[in-house]
CSV table of N, CA and C in Angstrom, one decimal:
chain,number,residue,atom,x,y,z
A,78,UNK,N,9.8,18.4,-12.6
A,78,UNK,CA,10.8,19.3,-12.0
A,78,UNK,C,12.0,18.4,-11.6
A,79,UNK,N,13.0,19.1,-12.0
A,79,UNK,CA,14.2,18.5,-11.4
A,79,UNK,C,15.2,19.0,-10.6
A,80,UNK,N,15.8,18.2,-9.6
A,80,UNK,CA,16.1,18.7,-8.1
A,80,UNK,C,18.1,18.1,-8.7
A,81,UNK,N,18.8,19.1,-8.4
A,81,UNK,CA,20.0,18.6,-8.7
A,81,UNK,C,20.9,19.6,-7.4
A,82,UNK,N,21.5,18.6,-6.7
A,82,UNK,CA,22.2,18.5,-5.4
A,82,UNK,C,23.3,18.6,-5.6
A,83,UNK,N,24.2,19.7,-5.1
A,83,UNK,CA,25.7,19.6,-5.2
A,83,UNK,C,26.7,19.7,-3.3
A,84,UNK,N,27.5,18.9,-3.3
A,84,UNK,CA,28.2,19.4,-2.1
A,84,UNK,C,29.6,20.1,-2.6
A,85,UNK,N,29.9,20.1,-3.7
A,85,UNK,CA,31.0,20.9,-4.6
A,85,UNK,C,31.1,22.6,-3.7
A,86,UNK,N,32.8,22.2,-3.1
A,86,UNK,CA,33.0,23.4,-2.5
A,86,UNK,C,33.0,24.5,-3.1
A,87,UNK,N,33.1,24.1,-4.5
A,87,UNK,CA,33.4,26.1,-5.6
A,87,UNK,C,31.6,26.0,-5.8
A,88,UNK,N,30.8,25.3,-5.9
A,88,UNK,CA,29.4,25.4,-6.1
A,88,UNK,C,28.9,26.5,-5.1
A,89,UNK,N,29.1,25.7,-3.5
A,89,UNK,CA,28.6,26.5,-2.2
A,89,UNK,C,29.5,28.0,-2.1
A,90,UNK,N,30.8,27.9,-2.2
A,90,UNK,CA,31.1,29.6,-2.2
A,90,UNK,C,30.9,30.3,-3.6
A,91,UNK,N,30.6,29.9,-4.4
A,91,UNK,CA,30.8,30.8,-5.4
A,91,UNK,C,29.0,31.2,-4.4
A,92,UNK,N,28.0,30.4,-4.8
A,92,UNK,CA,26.4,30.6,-4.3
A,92,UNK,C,26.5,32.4,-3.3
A,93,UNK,N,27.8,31.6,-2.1
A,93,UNK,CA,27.4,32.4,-1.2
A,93,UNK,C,27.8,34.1,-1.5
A,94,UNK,N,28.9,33.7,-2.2
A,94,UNK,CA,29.6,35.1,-2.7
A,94,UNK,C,28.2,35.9,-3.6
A,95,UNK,N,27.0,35.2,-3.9
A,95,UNK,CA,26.2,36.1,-4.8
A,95,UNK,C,24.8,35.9,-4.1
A,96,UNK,N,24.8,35.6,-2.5
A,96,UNK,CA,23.3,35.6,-1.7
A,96,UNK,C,23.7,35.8,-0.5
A,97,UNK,N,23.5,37.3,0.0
A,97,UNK,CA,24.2,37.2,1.2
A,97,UNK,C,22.6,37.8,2.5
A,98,UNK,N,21.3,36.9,1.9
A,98,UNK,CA,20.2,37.2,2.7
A,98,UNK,C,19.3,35.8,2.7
A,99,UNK,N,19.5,35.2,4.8
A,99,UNK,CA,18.9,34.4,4.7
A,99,UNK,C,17.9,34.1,5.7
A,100,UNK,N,17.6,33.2,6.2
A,100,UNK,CA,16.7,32.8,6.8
A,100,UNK,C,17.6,32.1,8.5
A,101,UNK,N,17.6,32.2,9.5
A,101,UNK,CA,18.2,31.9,10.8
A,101,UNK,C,16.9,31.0,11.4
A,102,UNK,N,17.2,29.7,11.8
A,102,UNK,CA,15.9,28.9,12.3
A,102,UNK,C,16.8,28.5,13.8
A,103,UNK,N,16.4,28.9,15.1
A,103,UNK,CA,16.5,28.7,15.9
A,103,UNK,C,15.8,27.9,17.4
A,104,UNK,N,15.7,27.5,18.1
A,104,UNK,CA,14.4,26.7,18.9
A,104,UNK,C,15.7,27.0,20.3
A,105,UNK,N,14.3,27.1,21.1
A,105,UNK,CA,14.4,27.6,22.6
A,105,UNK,C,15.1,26.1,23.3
A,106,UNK,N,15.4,25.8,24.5
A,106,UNK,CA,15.8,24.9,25.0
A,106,UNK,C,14.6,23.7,25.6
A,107,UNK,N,13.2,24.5,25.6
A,107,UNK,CA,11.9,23.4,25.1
A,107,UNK,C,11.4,23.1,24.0
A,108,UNK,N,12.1,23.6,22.8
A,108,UNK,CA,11.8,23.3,21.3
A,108,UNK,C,10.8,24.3,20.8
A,109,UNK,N,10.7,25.3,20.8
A,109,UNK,CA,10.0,26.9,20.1
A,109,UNK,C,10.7,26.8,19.5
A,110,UNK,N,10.6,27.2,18.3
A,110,UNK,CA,11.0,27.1,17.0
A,110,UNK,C,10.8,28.9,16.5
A,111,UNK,N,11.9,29.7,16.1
A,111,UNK,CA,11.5,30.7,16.1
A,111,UNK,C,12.8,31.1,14.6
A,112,UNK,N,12.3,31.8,13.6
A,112,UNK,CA,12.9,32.5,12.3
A,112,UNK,C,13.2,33.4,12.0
A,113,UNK,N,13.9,34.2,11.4
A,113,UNK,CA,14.6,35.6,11.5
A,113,UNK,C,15.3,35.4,10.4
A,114,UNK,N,15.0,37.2,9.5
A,114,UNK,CA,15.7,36.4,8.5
A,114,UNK,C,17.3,37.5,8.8
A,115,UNK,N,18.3,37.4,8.1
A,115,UNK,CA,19.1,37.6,8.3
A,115,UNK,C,20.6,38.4,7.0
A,116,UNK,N,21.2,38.8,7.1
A,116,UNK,CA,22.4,39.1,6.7
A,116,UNK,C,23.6,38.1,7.0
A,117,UNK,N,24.0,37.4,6.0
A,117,UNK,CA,24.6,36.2,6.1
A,117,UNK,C,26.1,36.8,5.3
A,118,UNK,N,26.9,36.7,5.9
A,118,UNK,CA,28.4,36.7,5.2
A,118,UNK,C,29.1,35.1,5.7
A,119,UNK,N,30.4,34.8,5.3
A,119,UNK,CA,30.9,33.7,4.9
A,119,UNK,C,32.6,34.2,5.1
A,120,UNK,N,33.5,32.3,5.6
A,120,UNK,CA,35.0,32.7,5.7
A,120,UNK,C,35.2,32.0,4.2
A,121,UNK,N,36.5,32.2,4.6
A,121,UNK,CA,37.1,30.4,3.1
A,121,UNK,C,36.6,29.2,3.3
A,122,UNK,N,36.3,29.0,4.7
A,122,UNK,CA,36.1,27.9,4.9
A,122,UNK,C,34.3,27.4,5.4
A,123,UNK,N,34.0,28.4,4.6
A,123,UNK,CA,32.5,28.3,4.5
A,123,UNK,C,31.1,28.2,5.8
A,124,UNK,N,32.1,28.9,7.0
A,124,UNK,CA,31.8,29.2,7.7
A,124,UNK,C,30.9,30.1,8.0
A,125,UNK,N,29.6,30.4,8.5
A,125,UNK,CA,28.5,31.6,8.4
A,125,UNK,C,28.3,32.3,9.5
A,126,UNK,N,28.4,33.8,9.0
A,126,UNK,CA,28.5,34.5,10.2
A,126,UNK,C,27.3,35.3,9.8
A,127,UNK,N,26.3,36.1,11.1
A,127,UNK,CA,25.5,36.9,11.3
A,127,UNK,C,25.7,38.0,12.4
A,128,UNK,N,24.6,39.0,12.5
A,128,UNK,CA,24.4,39.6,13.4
A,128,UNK,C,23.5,39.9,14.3
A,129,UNK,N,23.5,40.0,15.0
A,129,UNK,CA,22.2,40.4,16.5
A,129,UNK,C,22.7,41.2,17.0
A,130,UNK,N,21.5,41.1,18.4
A,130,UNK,CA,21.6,42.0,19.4
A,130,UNK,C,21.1,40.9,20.2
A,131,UNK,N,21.6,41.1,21.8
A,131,UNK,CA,21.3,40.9,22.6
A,131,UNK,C,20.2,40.5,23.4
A,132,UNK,N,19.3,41.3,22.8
A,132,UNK,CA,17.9,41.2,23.1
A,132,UNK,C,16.8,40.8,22.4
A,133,UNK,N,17.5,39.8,21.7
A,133,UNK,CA,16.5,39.5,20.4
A,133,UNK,C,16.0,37.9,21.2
A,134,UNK,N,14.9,37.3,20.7
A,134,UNK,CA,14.9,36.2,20.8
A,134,UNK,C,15.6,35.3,19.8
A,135,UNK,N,16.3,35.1,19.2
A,135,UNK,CA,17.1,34.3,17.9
A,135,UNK,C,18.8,34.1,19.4
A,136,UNK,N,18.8,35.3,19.9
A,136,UNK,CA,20.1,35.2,20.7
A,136,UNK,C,19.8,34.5,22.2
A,137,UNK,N,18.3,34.6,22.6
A,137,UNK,CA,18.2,33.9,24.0
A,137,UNK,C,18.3,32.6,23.4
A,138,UNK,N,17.6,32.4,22.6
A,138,UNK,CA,18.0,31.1,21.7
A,138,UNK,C,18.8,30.2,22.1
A,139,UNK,N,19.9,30.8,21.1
A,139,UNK,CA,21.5,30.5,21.1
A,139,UNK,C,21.9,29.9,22.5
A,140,UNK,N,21.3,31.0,23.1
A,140,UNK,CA,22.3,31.1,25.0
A,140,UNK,C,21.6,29.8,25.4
A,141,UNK,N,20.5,28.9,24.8
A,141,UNK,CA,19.7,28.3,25.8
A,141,UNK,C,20.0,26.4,24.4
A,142,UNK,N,20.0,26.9,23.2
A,142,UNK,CA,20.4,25.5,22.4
A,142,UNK,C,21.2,26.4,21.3
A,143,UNK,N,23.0,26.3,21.4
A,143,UNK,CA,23.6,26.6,20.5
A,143,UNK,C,23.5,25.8,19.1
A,144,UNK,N,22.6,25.2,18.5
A,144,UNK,CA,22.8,24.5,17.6
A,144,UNK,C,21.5,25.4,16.9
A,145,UNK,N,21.4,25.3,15.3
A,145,UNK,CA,20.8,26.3,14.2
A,145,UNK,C,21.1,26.0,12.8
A,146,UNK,N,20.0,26.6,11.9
A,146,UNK,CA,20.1,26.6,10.3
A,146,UNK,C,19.9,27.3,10.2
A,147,UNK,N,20.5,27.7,8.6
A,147,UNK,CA,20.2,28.9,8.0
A,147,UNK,C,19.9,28.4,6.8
A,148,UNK,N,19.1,29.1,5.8
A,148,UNK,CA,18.8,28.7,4.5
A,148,UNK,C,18.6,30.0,3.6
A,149,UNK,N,19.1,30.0,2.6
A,149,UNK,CA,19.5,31.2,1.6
A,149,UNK,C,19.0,30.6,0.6
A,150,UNK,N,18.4,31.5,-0.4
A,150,UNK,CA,17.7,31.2,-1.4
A,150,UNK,C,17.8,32.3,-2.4
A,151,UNK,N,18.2,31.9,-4.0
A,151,UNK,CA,18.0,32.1,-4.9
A,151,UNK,C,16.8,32.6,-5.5
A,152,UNK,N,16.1,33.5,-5.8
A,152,UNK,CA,14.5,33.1,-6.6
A,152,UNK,C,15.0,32.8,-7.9
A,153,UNK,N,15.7,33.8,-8.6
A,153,UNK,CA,16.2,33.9,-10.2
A,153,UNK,C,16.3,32.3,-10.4
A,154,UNK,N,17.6,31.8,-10.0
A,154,UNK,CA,18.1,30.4,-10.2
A,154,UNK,C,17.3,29.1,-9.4
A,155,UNK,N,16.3,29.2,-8.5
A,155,UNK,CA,15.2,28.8,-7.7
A,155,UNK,C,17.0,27.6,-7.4
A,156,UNK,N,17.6,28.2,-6.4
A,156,UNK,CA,18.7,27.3,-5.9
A,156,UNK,C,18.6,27.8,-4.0
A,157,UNK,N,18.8,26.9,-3.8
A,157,UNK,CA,19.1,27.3,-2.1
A,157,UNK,C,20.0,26.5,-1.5
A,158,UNK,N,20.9,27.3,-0.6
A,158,UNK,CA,21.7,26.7,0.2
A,158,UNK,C,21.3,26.6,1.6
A,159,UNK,N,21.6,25.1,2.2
A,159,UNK,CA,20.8,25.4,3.2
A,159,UNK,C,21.4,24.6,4.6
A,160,UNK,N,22.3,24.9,5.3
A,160,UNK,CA,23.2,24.6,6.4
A,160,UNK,C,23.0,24.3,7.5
A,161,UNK,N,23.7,24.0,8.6
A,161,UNK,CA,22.8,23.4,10.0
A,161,UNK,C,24.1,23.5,10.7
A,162,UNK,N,24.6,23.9,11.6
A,162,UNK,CA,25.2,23.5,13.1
A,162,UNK,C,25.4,24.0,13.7
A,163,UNK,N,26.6,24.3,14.8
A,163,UNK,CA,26.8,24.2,16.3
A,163,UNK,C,27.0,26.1,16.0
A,164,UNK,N,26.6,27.1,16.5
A,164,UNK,CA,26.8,28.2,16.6
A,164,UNK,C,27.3,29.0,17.7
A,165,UNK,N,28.3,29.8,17.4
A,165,UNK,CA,29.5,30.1,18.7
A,165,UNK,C,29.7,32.0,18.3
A,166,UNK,N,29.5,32.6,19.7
A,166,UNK,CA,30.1,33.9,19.8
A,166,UNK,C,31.3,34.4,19.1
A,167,UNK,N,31.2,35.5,18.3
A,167,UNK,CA,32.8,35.4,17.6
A,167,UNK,C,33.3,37.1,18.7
A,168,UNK,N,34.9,36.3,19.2
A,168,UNK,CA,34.7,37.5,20.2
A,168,UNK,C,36.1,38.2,19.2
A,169,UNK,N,36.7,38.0,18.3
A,169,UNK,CA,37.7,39.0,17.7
A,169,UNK,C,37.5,39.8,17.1
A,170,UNK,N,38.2,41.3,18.0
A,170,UNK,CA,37.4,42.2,17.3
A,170,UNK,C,37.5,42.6,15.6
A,171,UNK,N,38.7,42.1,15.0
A,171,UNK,CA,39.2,42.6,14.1
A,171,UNK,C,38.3,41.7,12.8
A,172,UNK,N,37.9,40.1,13.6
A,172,UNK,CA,36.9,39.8,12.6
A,172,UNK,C,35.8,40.6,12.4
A,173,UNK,N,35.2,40.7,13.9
A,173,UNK,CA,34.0,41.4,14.4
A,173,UNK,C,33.9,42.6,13.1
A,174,UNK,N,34.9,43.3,13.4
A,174,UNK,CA,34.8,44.4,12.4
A,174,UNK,C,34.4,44.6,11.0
A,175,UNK,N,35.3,43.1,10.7
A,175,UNK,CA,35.5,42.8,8.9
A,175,UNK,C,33.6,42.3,8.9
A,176,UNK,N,33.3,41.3,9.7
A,176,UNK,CA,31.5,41.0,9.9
A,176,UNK,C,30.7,41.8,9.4
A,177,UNK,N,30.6,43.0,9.8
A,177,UNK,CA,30.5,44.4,10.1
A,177,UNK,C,30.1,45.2,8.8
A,178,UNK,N,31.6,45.5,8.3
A,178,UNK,CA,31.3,45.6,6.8
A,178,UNK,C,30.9,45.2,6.0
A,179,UNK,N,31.0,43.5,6.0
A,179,UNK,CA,30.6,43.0,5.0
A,179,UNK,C,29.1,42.8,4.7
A,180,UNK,N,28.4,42.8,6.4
A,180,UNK,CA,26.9,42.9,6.4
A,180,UNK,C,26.5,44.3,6.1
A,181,UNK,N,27.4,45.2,6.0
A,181,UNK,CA,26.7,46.8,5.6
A,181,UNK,C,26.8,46.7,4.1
A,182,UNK,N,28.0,45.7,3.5
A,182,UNK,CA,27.9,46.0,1.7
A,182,UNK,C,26.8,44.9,1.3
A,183,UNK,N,26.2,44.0,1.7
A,183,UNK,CA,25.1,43.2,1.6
A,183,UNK,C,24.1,44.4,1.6
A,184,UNK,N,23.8,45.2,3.2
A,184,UNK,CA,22.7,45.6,2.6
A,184,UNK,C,22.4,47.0,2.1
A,185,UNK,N,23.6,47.4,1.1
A,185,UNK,CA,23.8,48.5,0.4
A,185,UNK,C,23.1,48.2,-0.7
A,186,UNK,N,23.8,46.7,-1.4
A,186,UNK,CA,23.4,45.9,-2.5
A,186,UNK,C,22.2,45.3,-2.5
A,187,UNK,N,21.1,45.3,-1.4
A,187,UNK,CA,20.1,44.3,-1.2
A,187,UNK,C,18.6,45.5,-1.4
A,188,UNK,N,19.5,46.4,-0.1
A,188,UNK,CA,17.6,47.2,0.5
A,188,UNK,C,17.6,48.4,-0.2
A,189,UNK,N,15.9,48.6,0.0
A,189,UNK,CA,16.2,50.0,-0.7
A,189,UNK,C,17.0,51.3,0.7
A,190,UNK,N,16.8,50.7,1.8
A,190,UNK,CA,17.5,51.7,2.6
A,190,UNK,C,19.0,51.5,3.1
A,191,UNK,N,19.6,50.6,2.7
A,191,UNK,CA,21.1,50.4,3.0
A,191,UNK,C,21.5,50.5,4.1
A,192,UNK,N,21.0,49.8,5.3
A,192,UNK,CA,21.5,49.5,6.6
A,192,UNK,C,20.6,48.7,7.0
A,193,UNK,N,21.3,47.6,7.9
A,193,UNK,CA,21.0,46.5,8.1
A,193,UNK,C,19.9,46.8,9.5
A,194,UNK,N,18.5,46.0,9.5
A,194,UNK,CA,17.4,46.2,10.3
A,194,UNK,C,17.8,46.2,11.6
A,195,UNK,N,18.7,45.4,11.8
A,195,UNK,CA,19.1,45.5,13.5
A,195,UNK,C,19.7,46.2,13.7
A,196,UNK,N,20.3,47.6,13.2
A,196,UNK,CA,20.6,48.3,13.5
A,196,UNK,C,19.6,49.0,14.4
A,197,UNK,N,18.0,48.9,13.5
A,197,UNK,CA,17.2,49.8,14.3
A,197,UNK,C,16.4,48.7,15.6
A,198,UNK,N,16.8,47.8,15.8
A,198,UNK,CA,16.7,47.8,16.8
A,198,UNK,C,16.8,48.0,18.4
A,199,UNK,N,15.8,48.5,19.5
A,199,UNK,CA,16.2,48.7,20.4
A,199,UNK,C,16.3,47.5,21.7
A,200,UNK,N,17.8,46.7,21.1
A,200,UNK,CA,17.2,45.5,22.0
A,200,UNK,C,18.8,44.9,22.2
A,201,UNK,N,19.7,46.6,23.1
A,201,UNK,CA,20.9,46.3,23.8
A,201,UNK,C,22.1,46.2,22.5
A,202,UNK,N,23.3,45.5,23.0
A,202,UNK,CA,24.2,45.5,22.3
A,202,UNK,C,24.2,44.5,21.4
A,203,UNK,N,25.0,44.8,20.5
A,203,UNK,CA,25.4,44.3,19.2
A,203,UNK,C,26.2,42.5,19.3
A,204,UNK,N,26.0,41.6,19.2
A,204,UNK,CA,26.7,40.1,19.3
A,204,UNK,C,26.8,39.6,17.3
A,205,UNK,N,28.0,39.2,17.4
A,205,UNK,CA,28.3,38.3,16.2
A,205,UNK,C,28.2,36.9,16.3
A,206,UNK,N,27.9,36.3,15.4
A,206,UNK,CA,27.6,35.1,15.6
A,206,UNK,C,28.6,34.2,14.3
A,207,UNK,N,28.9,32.8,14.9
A,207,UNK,CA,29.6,32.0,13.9
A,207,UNK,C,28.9,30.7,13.6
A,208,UNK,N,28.5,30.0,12.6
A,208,UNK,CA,27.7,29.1,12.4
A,208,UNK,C,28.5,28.4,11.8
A,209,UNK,N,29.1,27.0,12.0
A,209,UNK,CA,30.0,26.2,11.4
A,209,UNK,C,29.3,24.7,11.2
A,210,UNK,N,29.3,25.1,10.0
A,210,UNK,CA,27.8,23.8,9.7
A,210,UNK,C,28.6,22.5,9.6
A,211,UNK,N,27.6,21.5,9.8
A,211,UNK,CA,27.7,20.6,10.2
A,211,UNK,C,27.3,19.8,9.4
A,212,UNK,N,26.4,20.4,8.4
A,212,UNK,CA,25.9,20.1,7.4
A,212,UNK,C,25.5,21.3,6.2
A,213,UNK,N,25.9,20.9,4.8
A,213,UNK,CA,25.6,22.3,4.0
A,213,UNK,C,25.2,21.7,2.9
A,214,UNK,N,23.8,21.7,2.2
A,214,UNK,CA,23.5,21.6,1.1
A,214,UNK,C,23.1,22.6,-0.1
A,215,UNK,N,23.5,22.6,-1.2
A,215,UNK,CA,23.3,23.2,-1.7
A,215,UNK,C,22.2,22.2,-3.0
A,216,UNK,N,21.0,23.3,-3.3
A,216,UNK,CA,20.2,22.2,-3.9
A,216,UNK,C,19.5,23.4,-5.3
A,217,UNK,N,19.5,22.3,-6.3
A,217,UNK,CA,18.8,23.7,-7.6
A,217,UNK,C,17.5,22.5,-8.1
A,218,UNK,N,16.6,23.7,-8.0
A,218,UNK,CA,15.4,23.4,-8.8
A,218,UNK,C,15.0,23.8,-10.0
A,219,UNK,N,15.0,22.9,-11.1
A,219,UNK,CA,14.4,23.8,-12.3
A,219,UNK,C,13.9,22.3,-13.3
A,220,UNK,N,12.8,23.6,-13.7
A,220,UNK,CA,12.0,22.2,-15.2
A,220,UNK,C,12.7,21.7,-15.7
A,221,UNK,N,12.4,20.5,-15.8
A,221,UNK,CA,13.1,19.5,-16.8
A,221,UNK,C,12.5,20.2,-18.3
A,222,UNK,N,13.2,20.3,-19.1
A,222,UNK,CA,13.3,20.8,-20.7
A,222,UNK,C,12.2,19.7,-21.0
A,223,UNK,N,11.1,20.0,-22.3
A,223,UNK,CA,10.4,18.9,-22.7
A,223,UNK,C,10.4,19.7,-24.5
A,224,UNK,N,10.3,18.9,-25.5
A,224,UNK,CA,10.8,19.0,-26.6
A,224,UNK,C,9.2,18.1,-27.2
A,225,UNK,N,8.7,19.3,-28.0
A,225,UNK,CA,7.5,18.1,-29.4
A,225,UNK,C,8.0,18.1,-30.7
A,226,UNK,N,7.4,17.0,-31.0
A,226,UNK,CA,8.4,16.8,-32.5
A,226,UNK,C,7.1,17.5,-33.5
């Protein structure tokens, strides 16, 4: 197997522009470690945004150690991108909004029911989240080619 690593910025957005469902890894302020997977959209500047609710454990989280990963995965291309940092409330509404949509065309294109699960959740109001990694790898696995004469 071979493991080939890119930090190439057209690598990571082009990736993100075609995986917009990932994995949120969060830990409590005594280190619980808790996962959620998630609806992942992206700025220019490769910034990651999600969504909650209030009453989720992924957001007491936040409130208690703002720092987080996310990891997105390919199966087809077995590639994953996989990010780490400081995570911050996005309070503009006009982004808020654009968030919004873009997590409803993810999961138009994703589920078979086309609206995003925290929707059905009953657990208070709606929070956007901004994840400005600190770290972003993007990493591809695939067989090395072998050739018999």
């Amino acid at each position: 197997m071979t493991v080939i690593a890119t930090q190439s910025r057209e690598a990571i957005m082009d990736f993100l522009r075609n995986n917009g469902v990932g994995v949120l890894a969060t830990a409590s302020k005594d280190g619980k470690a808790h996962a959620a997977t998630i609806y992942v959209t992206y700025d220019d500047l490769a910034n990651l945004y999600f969504i909650t609710k209030q009453d989720t454990q992924k957001n007491r989280n936040l409130r208690e150690n703002p720092y987080a990963a996310i990891a997105l995965y390919d199966a087809k291309t077995q590639t994953t991108l996989q990010a780490s940092g400081q995570v911050t409330q996005v309070t503009d509404m006009n982004k808020i909004d654009s968030i919004f949509h873009e997590v409803s065309h993810i999961a138009l294109k994703t589920s078979q029911s086309g609206i995003p699960p925290t929707t059905q959740l009953m657990a208070g109001g709606y929070l956007v989240y901004e994840l400005m990694p600190l770290e972003c790898r993007l990493l591809g696995f695939s067989r090395r080619e072998t050739s018999t004469l």
